[in-house]
Coordinates of N, CA, C and O in Angstrom, one line a residue:
X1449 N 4.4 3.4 23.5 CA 5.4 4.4 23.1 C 5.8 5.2 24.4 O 4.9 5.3 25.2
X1450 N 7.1 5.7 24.8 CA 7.5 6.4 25.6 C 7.0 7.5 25.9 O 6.8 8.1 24.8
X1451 N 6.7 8.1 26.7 CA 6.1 9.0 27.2 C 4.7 9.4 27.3 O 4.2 10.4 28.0
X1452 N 3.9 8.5 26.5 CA 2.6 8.2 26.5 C 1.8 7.4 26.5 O 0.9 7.1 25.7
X1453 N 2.2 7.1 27.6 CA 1.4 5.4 29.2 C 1.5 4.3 28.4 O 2.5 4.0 27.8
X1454 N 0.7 3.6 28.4 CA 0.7 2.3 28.5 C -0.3 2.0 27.0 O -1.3 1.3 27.2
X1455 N -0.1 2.4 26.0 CA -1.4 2.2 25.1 C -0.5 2.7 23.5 O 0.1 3.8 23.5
X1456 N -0.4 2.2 22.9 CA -0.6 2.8 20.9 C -1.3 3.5 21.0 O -2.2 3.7 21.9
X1457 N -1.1 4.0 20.2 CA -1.7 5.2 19.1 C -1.3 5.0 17.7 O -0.3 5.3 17.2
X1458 N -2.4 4.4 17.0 CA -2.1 4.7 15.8 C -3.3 5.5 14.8 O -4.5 5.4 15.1
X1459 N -2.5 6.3 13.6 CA -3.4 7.0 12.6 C -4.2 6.0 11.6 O -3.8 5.7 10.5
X1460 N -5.3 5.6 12.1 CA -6.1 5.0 11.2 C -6.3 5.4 9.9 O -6.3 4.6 9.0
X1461 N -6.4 6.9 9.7 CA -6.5 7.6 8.4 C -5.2 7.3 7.3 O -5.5 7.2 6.1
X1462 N -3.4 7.4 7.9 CA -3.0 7.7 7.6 C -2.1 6.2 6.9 O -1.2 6.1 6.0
X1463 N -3.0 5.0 8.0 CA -2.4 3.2 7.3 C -3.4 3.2 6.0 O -3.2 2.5 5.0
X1464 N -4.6 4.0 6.0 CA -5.5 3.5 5.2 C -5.0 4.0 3.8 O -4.9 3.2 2.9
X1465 N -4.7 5.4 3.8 CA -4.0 6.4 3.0 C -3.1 5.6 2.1 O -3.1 5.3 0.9
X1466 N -2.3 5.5 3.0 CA -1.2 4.4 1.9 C -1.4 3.6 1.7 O -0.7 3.1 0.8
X1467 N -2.5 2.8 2.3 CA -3.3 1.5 1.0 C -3.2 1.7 -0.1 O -2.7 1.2 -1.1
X1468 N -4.2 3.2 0.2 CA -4.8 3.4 -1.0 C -3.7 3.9 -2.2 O -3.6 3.6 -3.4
X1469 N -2.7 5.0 -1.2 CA -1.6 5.8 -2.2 C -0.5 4.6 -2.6 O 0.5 4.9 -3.2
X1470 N -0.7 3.5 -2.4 CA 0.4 2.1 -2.6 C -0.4 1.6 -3.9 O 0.1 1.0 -4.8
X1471 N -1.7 1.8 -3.7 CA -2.3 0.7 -5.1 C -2.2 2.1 -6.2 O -2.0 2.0 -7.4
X1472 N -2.4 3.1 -5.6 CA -2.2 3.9 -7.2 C -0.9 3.9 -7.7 O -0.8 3.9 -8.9
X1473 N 0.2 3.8 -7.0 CA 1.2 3.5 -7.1 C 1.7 2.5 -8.1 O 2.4 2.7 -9.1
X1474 N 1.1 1.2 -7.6 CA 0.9 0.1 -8.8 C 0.2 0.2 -9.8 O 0.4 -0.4 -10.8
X1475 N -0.8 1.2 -9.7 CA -1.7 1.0 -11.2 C -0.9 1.9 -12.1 O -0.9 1.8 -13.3
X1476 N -0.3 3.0 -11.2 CA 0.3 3.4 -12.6 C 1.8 2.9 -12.9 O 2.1 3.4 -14.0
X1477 N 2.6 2.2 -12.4 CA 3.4 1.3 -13.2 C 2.5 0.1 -13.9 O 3.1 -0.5 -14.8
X1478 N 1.4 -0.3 -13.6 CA 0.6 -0.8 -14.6 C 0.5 -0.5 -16.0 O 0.8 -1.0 -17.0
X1479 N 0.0 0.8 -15.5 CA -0.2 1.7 -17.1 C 1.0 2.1 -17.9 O 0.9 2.9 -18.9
X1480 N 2.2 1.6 -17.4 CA 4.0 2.1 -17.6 C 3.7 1.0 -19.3 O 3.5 -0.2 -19.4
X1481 N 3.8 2.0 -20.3 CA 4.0 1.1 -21.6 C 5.5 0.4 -21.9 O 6.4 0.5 -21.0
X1482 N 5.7 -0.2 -22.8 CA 6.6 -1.1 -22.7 C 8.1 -0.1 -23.6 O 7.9 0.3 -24.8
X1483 N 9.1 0.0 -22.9 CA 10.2 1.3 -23.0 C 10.6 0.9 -24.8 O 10.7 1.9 -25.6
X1484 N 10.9 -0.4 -25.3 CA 11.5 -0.8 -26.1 C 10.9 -0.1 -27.6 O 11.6 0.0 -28.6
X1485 N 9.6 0.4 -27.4 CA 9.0 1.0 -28.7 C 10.0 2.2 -29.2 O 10.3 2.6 -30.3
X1486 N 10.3 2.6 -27.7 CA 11.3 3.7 -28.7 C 12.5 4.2 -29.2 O 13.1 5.2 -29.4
X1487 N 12.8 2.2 -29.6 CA 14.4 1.9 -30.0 C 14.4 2.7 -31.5 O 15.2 3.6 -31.8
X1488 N 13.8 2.5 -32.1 CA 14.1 3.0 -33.4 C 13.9 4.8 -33.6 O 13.9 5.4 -34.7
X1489 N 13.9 5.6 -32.5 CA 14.3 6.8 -32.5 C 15.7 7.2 -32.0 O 16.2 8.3 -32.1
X1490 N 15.9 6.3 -31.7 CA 17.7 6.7 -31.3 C 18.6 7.1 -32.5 O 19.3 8.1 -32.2
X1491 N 18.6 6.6 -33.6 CA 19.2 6.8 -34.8 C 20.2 6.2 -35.3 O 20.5 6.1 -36.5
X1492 N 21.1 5.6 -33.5 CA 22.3 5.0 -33.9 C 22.2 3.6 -33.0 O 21.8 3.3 -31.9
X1493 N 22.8 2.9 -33.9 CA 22.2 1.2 -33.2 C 23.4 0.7 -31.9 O 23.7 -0.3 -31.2
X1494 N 23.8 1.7 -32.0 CA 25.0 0.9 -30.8 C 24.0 1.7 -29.4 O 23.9 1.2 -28.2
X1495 N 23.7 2.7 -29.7 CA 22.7 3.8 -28.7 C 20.9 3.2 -28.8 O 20.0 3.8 -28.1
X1496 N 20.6 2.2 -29.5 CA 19.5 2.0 -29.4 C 19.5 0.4 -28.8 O 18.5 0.0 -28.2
X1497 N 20.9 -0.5 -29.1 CA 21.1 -1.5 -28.1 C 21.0 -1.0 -26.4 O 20.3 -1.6 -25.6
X1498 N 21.7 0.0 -26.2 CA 22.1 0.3 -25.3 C 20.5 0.4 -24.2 O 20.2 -0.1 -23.1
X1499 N 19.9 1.1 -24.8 CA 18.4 1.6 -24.7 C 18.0 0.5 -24.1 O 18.0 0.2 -22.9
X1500 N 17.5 -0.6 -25.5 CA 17.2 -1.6 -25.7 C 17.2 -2.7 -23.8 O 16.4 -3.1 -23.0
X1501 N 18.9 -2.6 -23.9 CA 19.0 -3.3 -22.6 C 18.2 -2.9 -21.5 O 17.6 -3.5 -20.7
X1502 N 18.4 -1.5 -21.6 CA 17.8 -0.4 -20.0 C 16.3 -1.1 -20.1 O 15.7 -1.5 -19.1
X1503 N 15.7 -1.2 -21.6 CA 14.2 -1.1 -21.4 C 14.0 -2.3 -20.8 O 13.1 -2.4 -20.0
X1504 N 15.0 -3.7 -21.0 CA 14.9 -5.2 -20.6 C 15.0 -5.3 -18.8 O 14.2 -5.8 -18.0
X1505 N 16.2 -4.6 -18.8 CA 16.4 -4.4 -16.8 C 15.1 -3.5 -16.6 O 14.3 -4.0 -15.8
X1506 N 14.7 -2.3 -17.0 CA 13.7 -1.8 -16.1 C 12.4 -2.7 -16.5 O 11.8 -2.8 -15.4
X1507 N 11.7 -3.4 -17.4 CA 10.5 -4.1 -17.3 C 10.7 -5.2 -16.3 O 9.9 -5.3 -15.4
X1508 N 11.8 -5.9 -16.4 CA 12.2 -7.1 -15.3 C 11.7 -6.8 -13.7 O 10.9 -7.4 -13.0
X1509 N 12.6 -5.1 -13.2 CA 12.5 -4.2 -12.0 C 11.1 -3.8 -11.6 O 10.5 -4.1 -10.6
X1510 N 10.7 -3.0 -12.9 CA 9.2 -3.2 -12.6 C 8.1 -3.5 -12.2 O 7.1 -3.1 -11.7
X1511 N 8.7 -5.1 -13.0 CA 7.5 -6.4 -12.7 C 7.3 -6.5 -11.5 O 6.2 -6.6 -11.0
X1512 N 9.1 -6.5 -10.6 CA 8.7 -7.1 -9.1 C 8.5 -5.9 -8.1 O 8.1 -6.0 -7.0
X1513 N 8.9 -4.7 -8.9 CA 8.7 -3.7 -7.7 C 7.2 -3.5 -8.1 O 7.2 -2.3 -7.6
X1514 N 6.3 -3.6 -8.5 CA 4.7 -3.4 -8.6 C 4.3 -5.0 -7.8 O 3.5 -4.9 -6.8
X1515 N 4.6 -5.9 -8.0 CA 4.6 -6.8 -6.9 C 4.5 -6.6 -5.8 O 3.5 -6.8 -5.2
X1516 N 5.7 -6.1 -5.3 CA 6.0 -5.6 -4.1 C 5.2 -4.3 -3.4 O 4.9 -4.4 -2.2
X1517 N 4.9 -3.1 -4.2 CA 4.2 -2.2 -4.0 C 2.6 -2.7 -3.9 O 2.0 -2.2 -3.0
X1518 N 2.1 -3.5 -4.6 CA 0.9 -4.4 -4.6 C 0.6 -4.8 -3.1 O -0.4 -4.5 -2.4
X1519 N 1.9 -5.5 -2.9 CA 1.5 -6.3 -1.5 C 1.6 -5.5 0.0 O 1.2 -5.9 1.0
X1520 N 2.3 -4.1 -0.2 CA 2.5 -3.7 0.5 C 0.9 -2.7 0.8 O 0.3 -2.5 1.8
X1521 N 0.6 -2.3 -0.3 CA -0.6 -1.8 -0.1 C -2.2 -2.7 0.2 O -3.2 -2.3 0.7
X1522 N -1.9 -3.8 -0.1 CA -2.6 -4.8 0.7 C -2.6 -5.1 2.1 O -3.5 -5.2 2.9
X1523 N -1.3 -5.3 2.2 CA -1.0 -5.0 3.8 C -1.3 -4.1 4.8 O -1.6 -4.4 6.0
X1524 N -1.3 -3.0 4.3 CA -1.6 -1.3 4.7 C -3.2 -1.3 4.8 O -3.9 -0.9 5.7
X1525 N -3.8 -2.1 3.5 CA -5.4 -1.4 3.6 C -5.7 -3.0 4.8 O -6.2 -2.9 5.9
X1526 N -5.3 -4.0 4.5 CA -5.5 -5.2 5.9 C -5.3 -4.7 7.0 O -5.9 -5.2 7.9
X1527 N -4.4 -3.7 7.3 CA -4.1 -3.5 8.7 C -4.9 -2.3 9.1 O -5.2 -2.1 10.3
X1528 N -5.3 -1.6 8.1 CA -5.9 -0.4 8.4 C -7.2 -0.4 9.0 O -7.6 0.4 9.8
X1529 N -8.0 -2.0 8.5 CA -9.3 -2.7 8.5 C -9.5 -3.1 10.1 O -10.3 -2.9 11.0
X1530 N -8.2 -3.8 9.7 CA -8.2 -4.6 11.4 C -8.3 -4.1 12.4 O -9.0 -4.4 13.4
X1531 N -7.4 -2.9 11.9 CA -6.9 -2.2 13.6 C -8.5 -1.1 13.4 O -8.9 -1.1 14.6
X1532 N -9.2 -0.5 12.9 CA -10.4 -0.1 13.0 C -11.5 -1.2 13.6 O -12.4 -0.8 14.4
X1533 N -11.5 -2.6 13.0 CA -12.5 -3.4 13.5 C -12.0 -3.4 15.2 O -12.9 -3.1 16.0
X1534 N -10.8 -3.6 15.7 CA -10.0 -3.5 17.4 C -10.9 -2.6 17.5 O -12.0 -3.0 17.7
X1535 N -10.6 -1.4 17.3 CA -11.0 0.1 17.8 C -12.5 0.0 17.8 O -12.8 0.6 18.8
X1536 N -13.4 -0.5 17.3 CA -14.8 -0.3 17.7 C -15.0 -1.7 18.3 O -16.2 -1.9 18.1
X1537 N -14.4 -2.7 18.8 CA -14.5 -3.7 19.7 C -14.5 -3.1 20.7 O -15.6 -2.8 21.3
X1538 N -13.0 -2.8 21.3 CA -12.6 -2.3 22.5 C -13.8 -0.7 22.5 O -14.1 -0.2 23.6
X1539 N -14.0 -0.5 21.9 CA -15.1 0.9 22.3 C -16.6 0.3 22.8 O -17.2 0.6 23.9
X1540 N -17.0 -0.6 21.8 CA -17.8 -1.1 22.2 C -18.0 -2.4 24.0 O -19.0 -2.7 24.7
X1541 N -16.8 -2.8 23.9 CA -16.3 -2.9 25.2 C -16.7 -2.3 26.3 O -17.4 -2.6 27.3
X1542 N -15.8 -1.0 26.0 CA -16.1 0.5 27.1 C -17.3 0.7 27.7 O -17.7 0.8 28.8
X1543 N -18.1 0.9 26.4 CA -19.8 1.0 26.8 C -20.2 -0.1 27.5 O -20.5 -0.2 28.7
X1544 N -20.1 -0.7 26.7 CA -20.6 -2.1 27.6 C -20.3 -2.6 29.1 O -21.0 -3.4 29.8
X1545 N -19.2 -1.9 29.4 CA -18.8 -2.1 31.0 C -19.3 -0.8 31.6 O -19.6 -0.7 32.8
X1546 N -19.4 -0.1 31.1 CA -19.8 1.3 31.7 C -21.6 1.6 31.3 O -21.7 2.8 31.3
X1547 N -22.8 1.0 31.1 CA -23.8 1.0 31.1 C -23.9 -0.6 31.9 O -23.6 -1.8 31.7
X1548 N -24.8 0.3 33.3 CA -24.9 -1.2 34.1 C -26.5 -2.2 33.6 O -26.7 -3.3 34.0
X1549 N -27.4 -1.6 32.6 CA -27.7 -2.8 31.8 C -27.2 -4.0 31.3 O -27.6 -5.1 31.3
X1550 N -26.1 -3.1 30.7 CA -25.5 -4.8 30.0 C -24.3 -5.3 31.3 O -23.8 -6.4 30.9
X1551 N -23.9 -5.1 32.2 CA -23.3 -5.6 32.4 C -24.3 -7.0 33.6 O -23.8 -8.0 34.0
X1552 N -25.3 -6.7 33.9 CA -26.5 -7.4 34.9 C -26.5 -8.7 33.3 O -26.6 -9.9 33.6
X1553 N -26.4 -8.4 32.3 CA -26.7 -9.6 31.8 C -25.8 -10.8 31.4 O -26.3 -11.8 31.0

């Protein structure tokens, strides 16, 4: 990044976060019941077709944006993992060059 040398920085807390805030995300369009139950409160059938359709496009929408939200928070909690496992490599690294025990071996 510009103006601060030669190195990333990233919020480990903040990739993990949205793992996590991505899969609640999905579970609760999981828990989203199915819209079409509440055709027969409309009263009038040209207004409860109409419904009807919305409930058809948004389960279809749904499906794939919970897909999508799914994978994205997989991605998020994967990268969050990784780039933590890096961070205590490279740390462990540091020590390791900087205690002249291990480096004699």
């Amino acid at each position: 990044m510009a103006g601060e040398g030669d190195y990333t920085r990233l919020d480990l807390d903040a990739i993990k976060s949205m793992g996590t805030g991505l899969g609640n995300i999905k579970k609760a369009f999981d828990d989203i019941g199915k819209l079409d139950k509440y055709s027969d409160d409309f009263g009038h059938a040209g207004l409860a077709d109409k419904f009807g359709d919305f409930a058809d496009n948004w389960e279809i929408s749904r499906e794939k944006l919970t897909k999508e939200v799914d994978a994205l928070a997989q991605i998020a909690k994967a990268a969050g993992e990784a780039y933590e496992e890096i961070d205590h490599q490279l740390a462990e690294a540091i020590r390791s060059a900087q205690d002249p025990k291990k480096r004699e071996k």
